[in-house]
Amino acid sequence: MPARRRTDPVEGLAAARAALSTIAEGGQPPRSVLATGVRYALEELAARYPGGSVEVRVPPFGAVQVIEGPRHTRGTPPAVVEMDAVTWLELAGGRVPFEVARTAGRVLASGNRADLSDLLPVLEPDAAGRTVAG
């Protein structure tokens, strides 16, 4: 079953781009923009890679289950990937490679399917080929 979108794709991508732009300039995006961008990027990941064998968590904004394979229904899933919102947007936007973030301790990943390297980035570039406007 495809993931259900709760975030308007146009608003979500705009929020993700705005948040990434602010982060690139060394700032902190407004919480509402950050939340919308994170949720959109999580929904995009789930839409592209449906399944239930890996849970990707970005507290406090959301979590999705992705990648075909064994599903879990209770307790801790067999594979979990967790990070903060800024890290998630940088990964989703292709600004930081997964392994670099993981090695730096910005991503906590456990389980044999917890490497998202081949799934990222998920944010579509703009007409100029950038995920960040500006």
PDB file of C-alpha atoms in Angstrom:
ATOM      1  CA  MET A   1       0.000   0.000   0.000  1.00  0.00           C
ATOM      2  CA  PRO A   2       1.458   3.399  -0.955  1.00  0.00           C
ATOM      3  CA  ALA A   3       2.245   5.855   1.808  1.00  0.00           C
ATOM      4  CA  ARG A   4      -0.487   8.361   2.534  1.00  0.00           C
ATOM      5  CA  ARG A   5       0.589  11.954   2.105  1.00  0.00           C
ATOM      6  CA  ARG A   6      -0.402  14.439   4.749  1.00  0.00           C
ATOM      7  CA  THR A   7       1.765  17.262   3.479  1.00  0.00           C
ATOM      8  CA  ASP A   8       0.908  19.137   0.299  1.00  0.00           C
ATOM      9  CA  PRO A   9       3.797  18.316  -2.067  1.00  0.00           C
ATOM     10  CA  VAL A  10       4.200  21.889  -3.325  1.00  0.00           C
ATOM     11  CA  GLU A  11       4.185  23.368   0.181  1.00  0.00           C
ATOM     12  CA  GLY A  12       6.382  20.573   1.512  1.00  0.00           C
ATOM     13  CA  LEU A  13       9.075  20.949  -1.133  1.00  0.00           C
ATOM     14  CA  ALA A  14       9.032  24.735  -0.726  1.00  0.00           C
ATOM     15  CA  ALA A  15       9.420  24.353   3.041  1.00  0.00           C
ATOM     16  CA  ALA A  16      12.265  21.851   2.648  1.00  0.00           C
ATOM     17  CA  ARG A  17      14.082  24.171   0.229  1.00  0.00           C
ATOM     18  CA  ALA A  18      13.550  27.178   2.503  1.00  0.00           C
ATOM     19  CA  ALA A  19      14.802  25.269   5.536  1.00  0.00           C
ATOM     20  CA  LEU A  20      17.861  23.988   3.667  1.00  0.00           C
ATOM     21  CA  SER A  21      18.632  27.490   2.432  1.00  0.00           C
ATOM     22  CA  THR A  22      18.451  28.871   5.974  1.00  0.00           C
ATOM     23  CA  ILE A  23      20.619  26.027   7.293  1.00  0.00           C
ATOM     24  CA  ALA A  24      23.200  26.593   4.538  1.00  0.00           C
ATOM     25  CA  GLU A  25      23.414  30.240   5.612  1.00  0.00           C
ATOM     26  CA  GLY A  26      24.103  29.153   9.192  1.00  0.00           C
ATOM     27  CA  GLY A  27      20.646  29.971  10.499  1.00  0.00           C
ATOM     28  CA  GLN A  28      17.865  28.051  12.178  1.00  0.00           C
ATOM     29  CA  PRO A  29      14.653  27.791  10.138  1.00  0.00           C
ATOM     30  CA  PRO A  30      11.330  28.532  11.846  1.00  0.00           C
ATOM     31  CA  ARG A  31       9.966  25.410  13.543  1.00  0.00           C
ATOM     32  CA  SER A  32       6.862  25.300  11.326  1.00  0.00           C
ATOM     33  CA  VAL A  33       8.979  25.427   8.149  1.00  0.00           C
ATOM     34  CA  LEU A  34      11.366  22.800   9.495  1.00  0.00           C
ATOM     35  CA  ALA A  35       8.493  20.520  10.501  1.00  0.00           C
ATOM     36  CA  THR A  36       6.758  20.794   7.131  1.00  0.00           C
ATOM     37  CA  GLY A  37       9.979  20.183   5.222  1.00  0.00           C
ATOM     38  CA  VAL A  38      10.903  17.170   7.351  1.00  0.00           C
ATOM     39  CA  ARG A  39       7.459  15.598   7.047  1.00  0.00           C
ATOM     40  CA  TYR A  40       7.411  16.120   3.305  1.00  0.00           C
ATOM     41  CA  ALA A  41      10.852  14.520   2.869  1.00  0.00           C
ATOM     42  CA  LEU A  42       9.830  11.547   5.041  1.00  0.00           C
ATOM     43  CA  GLU A  43       6.643  11.095   3.015  1.00  0.00           C
ATOM     44  CA  GLU A  44       8.661  11.272  -0.202  1.00  0.00           C
ATOM     45  CA  LEU A  45      11.022   8.566   1.063  1.00  0.00           C
ATOM     46  CA  ALA A  46       8.064   6.347   1.978  1.00  0.00           C
ATOM     47  CA  ALA A  47       6.384   6.949  -1.390  1.00  0.00           C
ATOM     48  CA  ARG A  48       9.521   6.009  -3.315  1.00  0.00           C
ATOM     49  CA  TYR A  49      10.517   3.031  -1.176  1.00  0.00           C
ATOM     50  CA  PRO A  50       7.357   1.520   0.311  1.00  0.00           C
ATOM     51  CA  GLY A  51       7.595  -1.272   2.805  1.00  0.00           C
ATOM     52  CA  GLY A  52       7.955  -1.914   6.471  1.00  0.00           C
ATOM     53  CA  SER A  53      11.368  -3.353   7.193  1.00  0.00           C
ATOM     54  CA  VAL A  54      13.108  -0.105   8.208  1.00  0.00           C
ATOM     55  CA  GLU A  55      11.758   2.674  10.379  1.00  0.00           C
ATOM     56  CA  VAL A  56      13.183   6.145   9.740  1.00  0.00           C
ATOM     57  CA  ARG A  57      12.638   8.455  12.713  1.00  0.00           C
ATOM     58  CA  VAL A  58      13.079  12.219  12.903  1.00  0.00           C
ATOM     59  CA  PRO A  59      11.779  13.176  16.333  1.00  0.00           C
ATOM     60  CA  PRO A  60       9.651  15.049  17.131  1.00  0.00           C
ATOM     61  CA  PHE A  61       8.371  15.552  13.575  1.00  0.00           C
ATOM     62  CA  GLY A  62       7.706  12.094  12.240  1.00  0.00           C
ATOM     63  CA  ALA A  63       8.621   8.548  11.369  1.00  0.00           C
ATOM     64  CA  VAL A  64       7.961   6.339   8.362  1.00  0.00           C
ATOM     65  CA  GLN A  65       8.452   2.692   7.525  1.00  0.00           C
ATOM     66  CA  VAL A  66      10.205   1.955   4.251  1.00  0.00           C
ATOM     67  CA  ILE A  67      11.842  -0.771   2.156  1.00  0.00           C
ATOM     68  CA  GLU A  68      10.212  -4.068   1.240  1.00  0.00           C
ATOM     69  CA  GLY A  69      10.921  -6.969   3.551  1.00  0.00           C
ATOM     70  CA  PRO A  70       9.864  -8.268   6.943  1.00  0.00           C
ATOM     71  CA  ARG A  71       7.338  -6.036   8.668  1.00  0.00           C
ATOM     72  CA  HIS A  72       7.085  -5.470  12.358  1.00  0.00           C
ATOM     73  CA  THR A  73       3.898  -4.756  14.255  1.00  0.00           C
ATOM     74  CA  ARG A  74       5.054  -4.353  17.856  1.00  0.00           C
ATOM     75  CA  GLY A  75       8.112  -3.146  19.682  1.00  0.00           C
ATOM     76  CA  THR A  76      11.332  -2.069  18.080  1.00  0.00           C
ATOM     77  CA  PRO A  77      11.542  -2.736  14.343  1.00  0.00           C
ATOM     78  CA  PRO A  78      14.380  -4.915  13.007  1.00  0.00           C
ATOM     79  CA  ALA A  79      16.077  -1.848  11.482  1.00  0.00           C
ATOM     80  CA  VAL A  80      15.894   1.726  12.769  1.00  0.00           C
ATOM     81  CA  VAL A  81      17.468   4.912  11.455  1.00  0.00           C
ATOM     82  CA  GLU A  82      17.124   8.008  13.634  1.00  0.00           C
ATOM     83  CA  MET A  83      18.435  11.549  13.321  1.00  0.00           C
ATOM     84  CA  ASP A  84      17.594  15.182  14.047  1.00  0.00           C
ATOM     85  CA  ALA A  85      15.604  17.337  11.644  1.00  0.00           C
ATOM     86  CA  VAL A  86      18.530  19.300  10.219  1.00  0.00           C
ATOM     87  CA  THR A  87      20.473  16.131   9.466  1.00  0.00           C
ATOM     88  CA  TRP A  88      17.440  14.561   7.789  1.00  0.00           C
ATOM     89  CA  LEU A  89      16.915  17.539   5.491  1.00  0.00           C
ATOM     90  CA  GLU A  90      20.603  17.637   4.602  1.00  0.00           C
ATOM     91  CA  LEU A  91      20.484  13.927   3.745  1.00  0.00           C
ATOM     92  CA  ALA A  92      17.178  14.183   1.868  1.00  0.00           C
ATOM     93  CA  GLY A  93      18.471  17.165  -0.091  1.00  0.00           C
ATOM     94  CA  GLY A  94      21.752  15.522  -0.990  1.00  0.00           C
ATOM     95  CA  ARG A  95      23.820  17.995   1.009  1.00  0.00           C
ATOM     96  CA  VAL A  96      25.491  15.346   3.190  1.00  0.00           C
ATOM     97  CA  PRO A  97      26.181  11.707   2.251  1.00  0.00           C
ATOM     98  CA  PHE A  98      24.561   9.125   4.535  1.00  0.00           C
ATOM     99  CA  GLU A  99      27.828   7.457   5.543  1.00  0.00           C
ATOM    100  CA  VAL A 100      29.425  10.817   6.407  1.00  0.00           C
ATOM    101  CA  ALA A 101      26.514  11.711   8.704  1.00  0.00           C
ATOM    102  CA  ARG A 102      26.522   8.244  10.240  1.00  0.00           C
ATOM    103  CA  THR A 103      30.284   8.284  10.878  1.00  0.00           C
ATOM    104  CA  ALA A 104      29.983  11.744  12.447  1.00  0.00           C
ATOM    105  CA  GLY A 105      27.381  10.425  14.891  1.00  0.00           C
ATOM    106  CA  ARG A 106      24.578  12.490  13.389  1.00  0.00           C
ATOM    107  CA  VAL A 107      22.666   9.333  12.398  1.00  0.00           C
ATOM    108  CA  LEU A 108      21.937   6.390  14.669  1.00  0.00           C
ATOM    109  CA  ALA A 109      21.316   3.277  12.590  1.00  0.00           C
ATOM    110  CA  SER A 110      20.813  -0.315  13.626  1.00  0.00           C
ATOM    111  CA  GLY A 111      19.810  -3.424  11.750  1.00  0.00           C
ATOM    112  CA  ASN A 112      21.010  -5.030   8.553  1.00  0.00           C
ATOM    113  CA  ARG A 113      18.902  -2.800   6.266  1.00  0.00           C
ATOM    114  CA  ALA A 114      19.660   0.482   7.999  1.00  0.00           C
ATOM    115  CA  ASP A 115      21.952   1.919   5.316  1.00  0.00           C
ATOM    116  CA  LEU A 116      19.959   4.520   3.362  1.00  0.00           C
ATOM    117  CA  SER A 117      22.856   5.515   1.075  1.00  0.00           C
ATOM    118  CA  ASP A 118      21.247   4.141  -2.078  1.00  0.00           C
ATOM    119  CA  LEU A 119      17.871   5.760  -1.313  1.00  0.00           C
ATOM    120  CA  LEU A 120      18.989   9.347  -0.875  1.00  0.00           C
ATOM    121  CA  PRO A 121      18.544  12.126  -1.867  1.00  0.00           C
ATOM    122  CA  VAL A 122      14.756  12.246  -2.243  1.00  0.00           C
ATOM    123  CA  LEU A 123      14.129  15.972  -2.731  1.00  0.00           C
ATOM    124  CA  GLU A 124      13.659  17.041  -6.334  1.00  0.00           C
ATOM    125  CA  PRO A 125      16.028  19.721  -7.588  1.00  0.00           C
ATOM    126  CA  ASP A 126      14.674  23.001  -8.908  1.00  0.00           C
ATOM    127  CA  ALA A 127      15.013  24.103 -12.546  1.00  0.00           C
ATOM    128  CA  ALA A 128      18.660  25.043 -11.896  1.00  0.00           C
ATOM    129  CA  GLY A 129      19.409  21.578 -10.487  1.00  0.00           C
ATOM    130  CA  ARG A 130      19.560  22.712  -6.865  1.00  0.00           C
ATOM    131  CA  THR A 131      17.520  21.444  -3.929  1.00  0.00           C
ATOM    132  CA  VAL A 132      18.045  24.815  -2.301  1.00  0.00           C
ATOM    133  CA  ALA A 133      16.651  27.936  -3.887  1.00  0.00           C
ATOM    134  CA  GLY A 134      19.060  30.826  -4.148  1.00  0.00           C
TER     135      GLY A 134
END
